[in-house]
mmCIF file of C-alpha atoms in Angstrom:
data_model
loop_
_atom_site.group_PDB
_atom_site.id
_atom_site.type_symbol
_atom_site.label_atom_id
_atom_site.label_comp_id
_atom_site.label_asym_id
_atom_site.label_seq_id
_atom_site.Cartn_x
_atom_site.Cartn_y
_atom_site.Cartn_z
ATOM 1 C CA UNK A 1 17.965 -12.739 -14.338
ATOM 2 C CA UNK A 2 14.791 -10.674 -14.049
ATOM 3 C CA UNK A 3 14.670 -7.710 -11.660
ATOM 4 C CA UNK A 4 12.529 -8.047 -8.536
ATOM 5 C CA UNK A 5 9.838 -5.724 -9.909
ATOM 6 C CA UNK A 6 9.284 -7.982 -12.923
ATOM 7 C CA UNK A 7 7.557 -11.035 -11.514
ATOM 8 C CA UNK A 8 4.552 -13.335 -11.875
ATOM 9 C CA UNK A 9 2.006 -14.822 -9.476
ATOM 10 C CA UNK A 10 3.279 -18.199 -10.657
ATOM 11 C CA UNK A 11 6.633 -17.335 -9.083
ATOM 12 C CA UNK A 12 5.026 -17.596 -5.624
ATOM 13 C CA UNK A 13 4.981 -21.378 -5.950
ATOM 14 C CA UNK A 14 8.791 -21.341 -5.821
ATOM 15 C CA UNK A 15 9.056 -19.121 -2.707
ATOM 16 C CA UNK A 16 10.070 -21.184 0.361
ATOM 17 C CA UNK A 17 7.393 -20.802 3.043
ATOM 18 C CA UNK A 18 8.406 -19.883 6.582
ATOM 19 C CA UNK A 19 5.170 -21.160 8.147
ATOM 20 C CA UNK A 20 4.212 -17.790 9.645
ATOM 21 C CA UNK A 21 0.581 -16.711 9.226
ATOM 22 C CA UNK A 22 -0.948 -13.361 8.251
ATOM 23 C CA UNK A 23 -4.509 -12.051 8.077
ATOM 24 C CA UNK A 24 -5.166 -8.746 6.330
ATOM 25 C CA UNK A 25 -7.860 -6.077 6.438
ATOM 26 C CA UNK A 26 -8.705 -3.213 4.067
ATOM 27 C CA UNK A 27 -7.074 -5.539 1.553
ATOM 28 C CA UNK A 28 -8.120 -3.887 -1.732
ATOM 29 C CA UNK A 29 -6.155 -5.574 -4.555
ATOM 30 C CA UNK A 30 -3.883 -7.433 -2.171
ATOM 31 C CA UNK A 31 -0.644 -5.492 -2.568
ATOM 32 C CA UNK A 32 0.453 -6.265 0.972
ATOM 33 C CA UNK A 33 -0.823 -9.850 0.618
ATOM 34 C CA UNK A 34 1.528 -10.409 -2.314
ATOM 35 C CA UNK A 35 4.398 -8.818 -0.384
ATOM 36 C CA UNK A 36 3.963 -11.220 2.517
ATOM 37 C CA UNK A 37 3.742 -14.165 0.147
ATOM 38 C CA UNK A 38 6.929 -13.074 -1.640
ATOM 39 C CA UNK A 39 8.594 -13.068 1.792
ATOM 40 C CA UNK A 40 7.424 -16.628 2.501
ATOM 41 C CA UNK A 41 4.441 -15.931 4.773
ATOM 42 C CA UNK A 42 1.084 -17.701 4.544
ATOM 43 C CA UNK A 43 -1.792 -15.233 4.080
ATOM 44 C CA UNK A 44 -4.948 -16.865 5.442
ATOM 45 C CA UNK A 45 -7.455 -14.356 4.151
ATOM 46 C CA UNK A 46 -8.900 -10.879 4.372
ATOM 47 C CA UNK A 47 -11.634 -8.470 5.384
ATOM 48 C CA UNK A 48 -12.838 -6.131 2.628
ATOM 49 C CA UNK A 49 -15.876 -3.867 2.264
ATOM 50 C CA UNK A 50 -15.779 -3.413 -1.523
ATOM 51 C CA UNK A 51 -17.478 -6.253 -3.496
ATOM 52 C CA UNK A 52 -15.483 -5.568 -6.664
ATOM 53 C CA UNK A 53 -12.175 -5.571 -4.796
ATOM 54 C CA UNK A 54 -13.164 -8.781 -3.009
ATOM 55 C CA UNK A 55 -13.849 -10.506 -6.348
ATOM 56 C CA UNK A 56 -10.439 -9.434 -7.589
ATOM 57 C CA UNK A 57 -8.769 -10.499 -4.349
ATOM 58 C CA UNK A 58 -10.334 -13.951 -4.469
ATOM 59 C CA UNK A 59 -9.430 -14.339 -8.149
ATOM 60 C CA UNK A 60 -5.744 -13.576 -7.637
ATOM 61 C CA UNK A 61 -4.974 -14.787 -4.114
ATOM 62 C CA UNK A 62 -7.199 -17.825 -3.475
ATOM 63 C CA UNK A 63 -7.667 -17.066 0.258
ATOM 64 C CA UNK A 64 -8.975 -19.609 2.751
ATOM 65 C CA UNK A 65 -11.060 -17.149 4.752
ATOM 66 C CA UNK A 66 -12.721 -14.041 3.340
ATOM 67 C CA UNK A 67 -15.138 -11.640 4.990
ATOM 68 C CA UNK A 68 -16.988 -9.224 2.700
ATOM 69 C CA UNK A 69 -18.169 -6.679 5.246
ATOM 70 C CA UNK A 70 -17.218 -3.465 7.059
ATOM 71 C CA UNK A 71 -14.541 -4.011 9.679
ATOM 72 C CA UNK A 72 -17.019 -2.769 12.308
ATOM 73 C CA UNK A 73 -19.183 -5.792 11.492
ATOM 74 C CA UNK A 74 -16.244 -8.181 11.446
ATOM 75 C CA UNK A 75 -15.087 -7.211 14.928
ATOM 76 C CA UNK A 76 -18.549 -8.028 16.314
ATOM 77 C CA UNK A 77 -18.514 -11.639 15.062
ATOM 78 C CA UNK A 78 -18.458 -13.923 18.129
ATOM 79 C CA UNK A 79 -15.068 -15.554 18.619
ATOM 80 C CA UNK A 80 -16.680 -18.979 18.476
ATOM 81 C CA UNK A 81 -17.831 -18.281 14.912
ATOM 82 C CA UNK A 82 -14.385 -17.369 13.597
ATOM 83 C CA UNK A 83 -11.772 -19.871 12.347
ATOM 84 C CA UNK A 84 -9.408 -20.967 15.110
ATOM 85 C CA UNK A 85 -6.419 -20.074 12.899
ATOM 86 C CA UNK A 86 -7.259 -16.375 13.253
ATOM 87 C CA UNK A 87 -6.432 -16.582 16.963
ATOM 88 C CA UNK A 88 -2.922 -17.870 16.222
ATOM 89 C CA UNK A 89 -1.698 -15.157 13.860
ATOM 90 C CA UNK A 90 1.864 -13.971 13.518
ATOM 91 C CA UNK A 91 0.800 -10.719 11.830
ATOM 92 C CA UNK A 92 -2.444 -8.808 11.583
ATOM 93 C CA UNK A 93 -2.048 -6.472 8.620
ATOM 94 C CA UNK A 94 -4.132 -3.510 7.540
ATOM 95 C CA UNK A 95 -4.181 -0.256 5.613
ATOM 96 C CA UNK A 96 -7.117 1.728 7.029
ATOM 97 C CA UNK A 97 -8.394 4.183 4.370
ATOM 98 C CA UNK A 98 -6.412 7.354 4.827
ATOM 99 C CA UNK A 99 -7.873 10.044 2.566
ATOM 100 C CA UNK A 100 -8.860 12.245 5.516
ATOM 101 C CA UNK A 101 -5.165 12.516 6.451
ATOM 102 C CA UNK A 102 -3.841 13.209 2.974
ATOM 103 C CA UNK A 103 -2.036 16.548 2.658
ATOM 104 C CA UNK A 104 -4.157 17.413 -0.385
ATOM 105 C CA UNK A 105 -7.346 19.416 0.141
ATOM 106 C CA UNK A 106 -9.003 20.669 3.328
ATOM 107 C CA UNK A 107 -8.373 17.522 5.309
ATOM 108 C CA UNK A 108 -9.275 18.885 8.765
ATOM 109 C CA UNK A 109 -12.767 19.743 7.522
ATOM 110 C CA UNK A 110 -13.340 16.023 6.817
ATOM 111 C CA UNK A 111 -12.386 14.809 10.289
ATOM 112 C CA UNK A 112 -15.309 13.415 12.237
ATOM 113 C CA UNK A 113 -17.612 13.220 9.188
ATOM 114 C CA UNK A 114 -19.054 10.133 7.577
ATOM 115 C CA UNK A 115 -18.162 9.435 3.955
ATOM 116 C CA UNK A 116 -18.377 6.693 1.382
ATOM 117 C CA UNK A 117 -14.786 5.914 0.532
ATOM 118 C CA UNK A 118 -16.034 4.739 -2.839
ATOM 119 C CA UNK A 119 -19.400 4.649 -4.571
ATOM 120 C CA UNK A 120 -21.370 1.577 -3.571
ATOM 121 C CA UNK A 121 -19.798 1.248 -0.152
ATOM 122 C CA UNK A 122 -21.345 1.987 3.225
ATOM 123 C CA UNK A 123 -20.753 5.373 4.814
ATOM 124 C CA UNK A 124 -18.083 5.262 7.507
ATOM 125 C CA UNK A 125 -16.268 7.710 9.729
ATOM 126 C CA UNK A 126 -12.877 7.216 8.106
ATOM 127 C CA UNK A 127 -10.801 8.637 10.935
ATOM 128 C CA UNK A 128 -12.271 5.958 13.253
ATOM 129 C CA UNK A 129 -11.247 3.033 11.050
ATOM 130 C CA UNK A 130 -7.778 2.780 12.576
ATOM 131 C CA UNK A 131 -9.351 2.265 16.001
ATOM 132 C CA UNK A 132 -11.749 -0.329 14.567
ATOM 133 C CA UNK A 133 -8.680 -2.097 13.185
ATOM 134 C CA UNK A 134 -7.049 -2.050 16.628
ATOM 135 C CA UNK A 135 -10.255 -3.453 18.144
ATOM 136 C CA UNK A 136 -9.769 -6.415 15.809
ATOM 137 C CA UNK A 137 -6.158 -6.690 17.004
ATOM 138 C CA UNK A 138 -7.343 -6.756 20.610
ATOM 139 C CA UNK A 139 -9.806 -9.493 19.679
ATOM 140 C CA UNK A 140 -7.366 -11.714 17.736
ATOM 141 C CA UNK A 141 -4.162 -10.958 19.711
ATOM 142 C CA UNK A 142 -1.651 -11.543 16.880
ATOM 143 C CA UNK A 143 2.042 -11.647 17.720
ATOM 144 C CA UNK A 144 2.610 -8.524 15.629
ATOM 145 C CA UNK A 145 0.587 -5.788 13.939
ATOM 146 C CA UNK A 146 1.500 -3.954 10.740
ATOM 147 C CA UNK A 147 -0.544 -0.950 9.611
ATOM 148 C CA UNK A 148 0.252 1.309 6.645
ATOM 149 C CA UNK A 149 -0.963 4.870 6.179
ATOM 150 C CA UNK A 150 -0.093 8.187 4.526
ATOM 151 C CA UNK A 151 2.769 10.346 5.761
ATOM 152 C CA UNK A 152 0.256 13.151 6.378
ATOM 153 C CA UNK A 153 -0.637 11.442 9.655
ATOM 154 C CA UNK A 154 2.502 12.855 11.278
ATOM 155 C CA UNK A 155 2.117 16.358 9.888
ATOM 156 C CA UNK A 156 0.262 19.296 11.415
ATOM 157 C CA UNK A 157 -2.789 18.702 13.561
ATOM 158 C CA UNK A 158 -2.923 15.001 12.673
ATOM 159 C CA UNK A 159 -0.021 14.322 15.033
ATOM 160 C CA UNK A 160 -2.482 14.419 17.925
ATOM 161 C CA UNK A 161 -4.439 11.646 16.240
ATOM 162 C CA UNK A 162 -1.272 9.576 15.927
ATOM 163 C CA UNK A 163 -0.657 9.977 19.672
ATOM 164 C CA UNK A 164 -4.106 8.537 20.332
ATOM 165 C CA UNK A 165 -3.395 5.615 17.998
ATOM 166 C CA UNK A 166 -0.093 4.850 19.739
ATOM 167 C CA UNK A 167 -1.807 5.022 23.126
ATOM 168 C CA UNK A 168 -4.408 2.522 21.935
ATOM 169 C CA UNK A 169 -1.657 0.150 20.749
ATOM 170 C CA UNK A 170 -0.155 0.217 24.246
ATOM 171 C CA UNK A 171 -3.546 -0.143 25.904
ATOM 172 C CA UNK A 172 -4.243 -3.434 24.117
ATOM 173 C CA UNK A 173 -0.833 -4.862 25.017
ATOM 174 C CA UNK A 174 1.518 -3.902 22.172
ATOM 175 C CA UNK A 175 4.739 -1.938 21.831
ATOM 176 C CA UNK A 176 4.364 0.213 18.693
ATOM 177 C CA UNK A 177 7.068 1.700 16.491
ATOM 178 C CA UNK A 178 6.656 4.262 13.724
ATOM 179 C CA UNK A 179 8.580 4.090 10.448
ATOM 180 C CA UNK A 180 8.429 6.667 7.660
ATOM 181 C CA UNK A 181 9.570 4.749 4.584
ATOM 182 C CA UNK A 182 10.039 5.657 0.931
ATOM 183 C CA UNK A 183 9.511 2.834 -1.530
ATOM 184 C CA UNK A 184 12.172 4.342 -3.836
ATOM 185 C CA UNK A 185 14.810 3.131 -1.347
ATOM 186 C CA UNK A 186 13.344 -0.382 -1.365
ATOM 187 C CA UNK A 187 13.744 -1.368 -5.020
ATOM 188 C CA UNK A 188 10.344 0.018 -6.065
ATOM 189 C CA UNK A 189 10.318 2.301 -9.155
ATOM 190 C CA UNK A 190 8.184 4.860 -7.311
ATOM 191 C CA UNK A 191 8.668 7.659 -4.767
ATOM 192 C CA UNK A 192 5.926 6.536 -2.430
ATOM 193 C CA UNK A 193 6.388 7.800 1.112
ATOM 194 C CA UNK A 194 4.279 5.936 3.666
ATOM 195 C CA UNK A 195 3.984 5.645 7.422
ATOM 196 C CA UNK A 196 4.101 2.170 8.952
ATOM 197 C CA UNK A 197 2.923 1.353 12.458
ATOM 198 C CA UNK A 198 4.607 -1.912 13.441
ATOM 199 C CA UNK A 199 3.991 -3.368 16.892
ATOM 200 C CA UNK A 200 4.989 -6.503 18.768
ATOM 201 C CA UNK A 201 2.944 -8.012 21.578
ATOM 202 C CA UNK A 202 4.527 -6.999 24.874
ATOM 203 C CA UNK A 203 4.535 -10.456 26.454
ATOM 204 C CA UNK A 204 6.795 -11.798 23.683
ATOM 205 C CA UNK A 205 9.599 -9.400 24.719
ATOM 206 C CA UNK A 206 10.846 -9.041 21.148
ATOM 207 C CA UNK A 207 13.672 -6.580 20.398
ATOM 208 C CA UNK A 208 13.016 -3.253 18.740
ATOM 209 C CA UNK A 209 12.673 -3.619 14.995
ATOM 210 C CA UNK A 210 15.364 -1.969 12.869
ATOM 211 C CA UNK A 211 14.341 -0.903 9.363
ATOM 212 C CA UNK A 212 16.845 0.775 7.057
ATOM 213 C CA UNK A 213 16.644 0.486 3.289
ATOM 214 C CA UNK A 214 19.080 1.978 0.805
ATOM 215 C CA UNK A 215 18.653 0.160 -2.484
ATOM 216 C CA UNK A 216 19.653 1.988 -5.688
ATOM 217 C CA UNK A 217 16.805 3.861 -7.386
ATOM 218 C CA UNK A 218 14.903 2.233 -10.242
ATOM 219 C CA UNK A 219 14.295 4.876 -12.919
ATOM 220 C CA UNK A 220 11.353 5.183 -15.292
ATOM 221 C CA UNK A 221 13.562 4.302 -18.260
ATOM 222 C CA UNK A 222 14.344 0.978 -16.535
ATOM 223 C CA UNK A 223 10.704 -0.121 -16.457
ATOM 224 C CA UNK A 224 9.184 1.770 -19.388
ATOM 225 C CA UNK A 225 7.436 -0.404 -21.940
ATOM 226 C CA UNK A 226 4.546 -0.211 -24.374
ATOM 227 C CA UNK A 227 2.600 2.649 -25.890
ATOM 228 C CA UNK A 228 0.304 4.764 -23.773
ATOM 229 C CA UNK A 229 -2.891 6.376 -24.960
ATOM 230 C CA UNK A 230 -2.384 9.630 -26.866
ATOM 231 C CA UNK A 231 -3.215 12.908 -25.135
ATOM 232 C CA UNK A 232 -6.110 14.692 -26.852
ATOM 233 C CA UNK A 233 -4.535 17.767 -28.548
ATOM 234 C CA UNK A 234 -7.660 19.797 -27.744
ATOM 235 C CA UNK A 235 -7.612 19.006 -24.041
ATOM 236 C CA UNK A 236 -6.485 20.979 -21.006
ATOM 237 C CA UNK A 237 -4.177 18.081 -20.196
ATOM 238 C CA UNK A 238 -2.373 18.598 -23.507
ATOM 239 C CA UNK A 239 -1.909 22.313 -22.769
ATOM 240 C CA UNK A 240 -0.474 21.446 -19.373
ATOM 241 C CA UNK A 241 1.832 18.918 -21.030
ATOM 242 C CA UNK A 242 3.124 21.514 -23.505
ATOM 243 C CA UNK A 243 3.676 24.059 -20.752
ATOM 244 C CA UNK A 244 5.335 21.777 -18.233
ATOM 245 C CA UNK A 245 7.403 19.329 -20.260
ATOM 246 C CA UNK A 246 11.069 19.993 -19.448
ATOM 247 C CA UNK A 247 13.320 21.702 -21.951
ATOM 248 C CA UNK A 248 16.347 19.966 -20.486
ATOM 249 C CA UNK A 249 15.584 16.362 -19.590
ATOM 250 C CA UNK A 250 18.928 15.829 -17.841
ATOM 251 C CA UNK A 251 18.654 18.269 -14.939
ATOM 252 C CA UNK A 252 17.609 17.659 -11.359
ATOM 253 C CA UNK A 253 18.024 14.996 -8.728
ATOM 254 C CA UNK A 254 16.548 11.655 -9.696
ATOM 255 C CA UNK A 255 14.682 11.319 -6.410
ATOM 256 C CA UNK A 256 13.350 14.900 -6.205
ATOM 257 C CA UNK A 257 9.706 15.712 -6.662
ATOM 258 C CA UNK A 258 8.923 17.664 -9.781
ATOM 259 C CA UNK A 259 7.272 20.805 -8.415
ATOM 260 C CA UNK A 260 7.453 20.504 -4.648
ATOM 261 C CA UNK A 261 4.208 18.543 -4.638
ATOM 262 C CA UNK A 262 3.299 15.061 -5.711
ATOM 263 C CA UNK A 263 0.959 16.433 -8.345
ATOM 264 C CA UNK A 264 -0.174 19.611 -10.059
ATOM 265 C CA UNK A 265 -3.885 19.406 -10.903
ATOM 266 C CA UNK A 266 -3.384 15.632 -10.606
ATOM 267 C CA UNK A 267 -1.212 15.775 -13.747
ATOM 268 C CA UNK A 268 2.300 14.365 -13.347
ATOM 269 C CA UNK A 269 5.026 14.314 -15.980
ATOM 270 C CA UNK A 270 7.340 11.317 -15.766
ATOM 271 C CA UNK A 271 10.961 11.689 -16.870
ATOM 272 C CA UNK A 272 12.994 8.774 -18.130
ATOM 273 C CA UNK A 273 15.934 9.513 -15.833
ATOM 274 C CA UNK A 274 13.893 9.928 -12.641
ATOM 275 C CA UNK A 275 12.014 7.677 -10.257
ATOM 276 C CA UNK A 276 8.259 8.021 -10.959
ATOM 277 C CA UNK A 277 6.133 9.931 -8.458
ATOM 278 C CA UNK A 278 3.567 8.360 -6.156
ATOM 279 C CA UNK A 279 1.008 6.407 -8.149
ATOM 280 C CA UNK A 280 -2.447 7.452 -6.959
ATOM 281 C CA UNK A 281 -5.717 6.042 -8.224
ATOM 282 C CA UNK A 282 -6.712 9.425 -9.694
ATOM 283 C CA UNK A 283 -3.345 10.659 -10.980
ATOM 284 C CA UNK A 284 -2.712 11.431 -14.642
ATOM 285 C CA UNK A 285 0.789 10.201 -15.527
ATOM 286 C CA UNK A 286 2.231 11.572 -18.774
ATOM 287 C CA UNK A 287 5.485 10.855 -20.581
ATOM 288 C CA UNK A 288 7.670 13.929 -21.031
ATOM 289 C CA UNK A 289 9.074 13.077 -24.449
ATOM 290 C CA UNK A 290 5.824 12.048 -26.140
ATOM 291 C CA UNK A 291 2.241 13.355 -25.854
ATOM 292 C CA UNK A 292 1.163 10.073 -24.257
ATOM 293 C CA UNK A 293 -0.104 8.722 -20.997
ATOM 294 C CA UNK A 294 2.101 6.018 -19.527
ATOM 295 C CA UNK A 295 1.147 2.474 -20.492
ATOM 296 C CA UNK A 296 -0.728 -0.022 -18.317
ATOM 297 C CA UNK A 297 2.444 -2.097 -18.235
ATOM 298 C CA UNK A 298 4.222 0.939 -16.784
ATOM 299 C CA UNK A 299 1.548 1.258 -14.086
ATOM 300 C CA UNK A 300 1.844 -2.400 -13.134
ATOM 301 C CA UNK A 301 5.637 -2.162 -12.921
ATOM 302 C CA UNK A 302 5.656 1.150 -11.036
ATOM 303 C CA UNK A 303 3.478 -0.510 -8.383
ATOM 304 C CA UNK A 304 5.468 -3.809 -8.622
ATOM 305 C CA UNK A 305 2.319 -5.820 -9.304
ATOM 306 C CA UNK A 306 2.822 -9.178 -11.069
ATOM 307 C CA UNK A 307 2.609 -9.211 -14.824
ATOM 308 C CA UNK A 308 -0.148 -11.888 -14.790
ATOM 309 C CA UNK A 309 -2.413 -10.157 -12.256
ATOM 310 C CA UNK A 310 -6.084 -10.395 -13.245
ATOM 311 C CA UNK A 311 -7.786 -7.008 -12.792
ATOM 312 C CA UNK A 312 -11.153 -8.394 -13.966
ATOM 313 C CA UNK A 313 -13.486 -5.437 -14.607
ATOM 314 C CA UNK A 314 -11.542 -2.875 -12.561
ATOM 315 C CA UNK A 315 -9.205 -0.155 -13.780
ATOM 316 C CA UNK A 316 -5.536 -1.075 -13.579
ATOM 317 C CA UNK A 317 -4.529 2.268 -12.092
ATOM 318 C CA UNK A 318 -7.324 2.241 -9.520
ATOM 319 C CA UNK A 319 -6.370 -1.174 -8.137
ATOM 320 C CA UNK A 320 -2.652 -0.405 -8.175
ATOM 321 C CA UNK A 321 -2.994 3.093 -6.761
ATOM 322 C CA UNK A 322 -5.102 1.851 -3.841
ATOM 323 C CA UNK A 323 -2.646 -0.894 -2.909
ATOM 324 C CA UNK A 324 0.651 -1.203 -1.092
ATOM 325 C CA UNK A 325 3.452 -1.993 -3.570
ATOM 326 C CA UNK A 326 4.105 -5.729 -3.051
ATOM 327 C CA UNK A 327 7.874 -5.275 -3.233
ATOM 328 C CA UNK A 328 7.724 -2.623 -0.490
ATOM 329 C CA UNK A 329 5.838 -4.966 1.821
ATOM 330 C CA UNK A 330 8.125 -7.853 0.924
ATOM 331 C CA UNK A 331 11.157 -5.900 2.173
ATOM 332 C CA UNK A 332 9.402 -5.056 5.452
ATOM 333 C CA UNK A 333 8.071 -8.591 5.949
ATOM 334 C CA UNK A 334 11.506 -10.138 5.410
ATOM 335 C CA UNK A 335 12.958 -7.925 8.135
ATOM 336 C CA UNK A 336 10.125 -8.730 10.533
ATOM 337 C CA UNK A 337 10.728 -12.429 9.959
ATOM 338 C CA UNK A 338 14.506 -12.181 10.341
ATOM 339 C CA UNK A 339 14.442 -10.010 13.456
ATOM 340 C CA UNK A 340 11.398 -11.415 15.251
ATOM 341 C CA UNK A 341 10.371 -14.832 14.011
ATOM 342 C CA UNK A 342 13.327 -16.665 12.509
ATOM 343 C CA UNK A 343 14.566 -19.546 14.614
ATOM 344 C CA UNK A 344 17.986 -18.625 15.936
#
């Protein structure tokens, strides 16, 4: 029997559907989309600003309704011009871009400024995107809202921003809950700590959601496969690898971070007997026992993407690093269904 992290898009055809409907925004490669589908939900479609990511999303997920545009434009579409199904959603999902709340860099200096999240996209004020997302929620009135973001949102000065977000949830008629979750406790071979805002519409009088996950860790040696590209012996990366590779590969807690931070100059050494660190789109992941980068198969498995995912012309690590691990979202979606939507 294959482990949960080793799966195929073809497997979705065998997942019993529960009839509950989801629409997602800031969809990127569709990590959360695949998680909902693995949990039996129907994902109707998405909103996405990036043309390349939209092509990839359509290729892999065959959505009914797609909107290639900024979310600010989507929320201004007259209700009469939107599909009726979008006004009968069980879950509105979204992962508003969160780089301005990351704990790396001078994040406060970015607040209030307009940036292109990626080359080729429109400039946006990234710290406003969460409120744009909630404007869409107010428009569509789904039964529940799920929004994922970085843990940095509840650290330091950003906590005031979170208070404003929670107030907006309540203002539009929802009862929000905050969950700080680590994917390593959810069967994902990755220490990815993320904040989830999950809210139920007040008029439904649903109970408080309980989320506790304690699955055994999946180590790098469990998912490791293939040969990664060789580190250039003349490079700075190689010198870092020589300096930082452990002399004793058997020490330390398997869930501990390597140096107190997720990365050191964006270079991360992965040990066989530990859970891999957070996979970011710009990280450099190196094997400790060989002067190699990890393989693309490793990247796909660390992020729990399906083995037959079509990345088209995009980088595997970029798409994976920008997405929610499908298995992480599957675990959350199953609990939402069981506790809120399942017929008792």
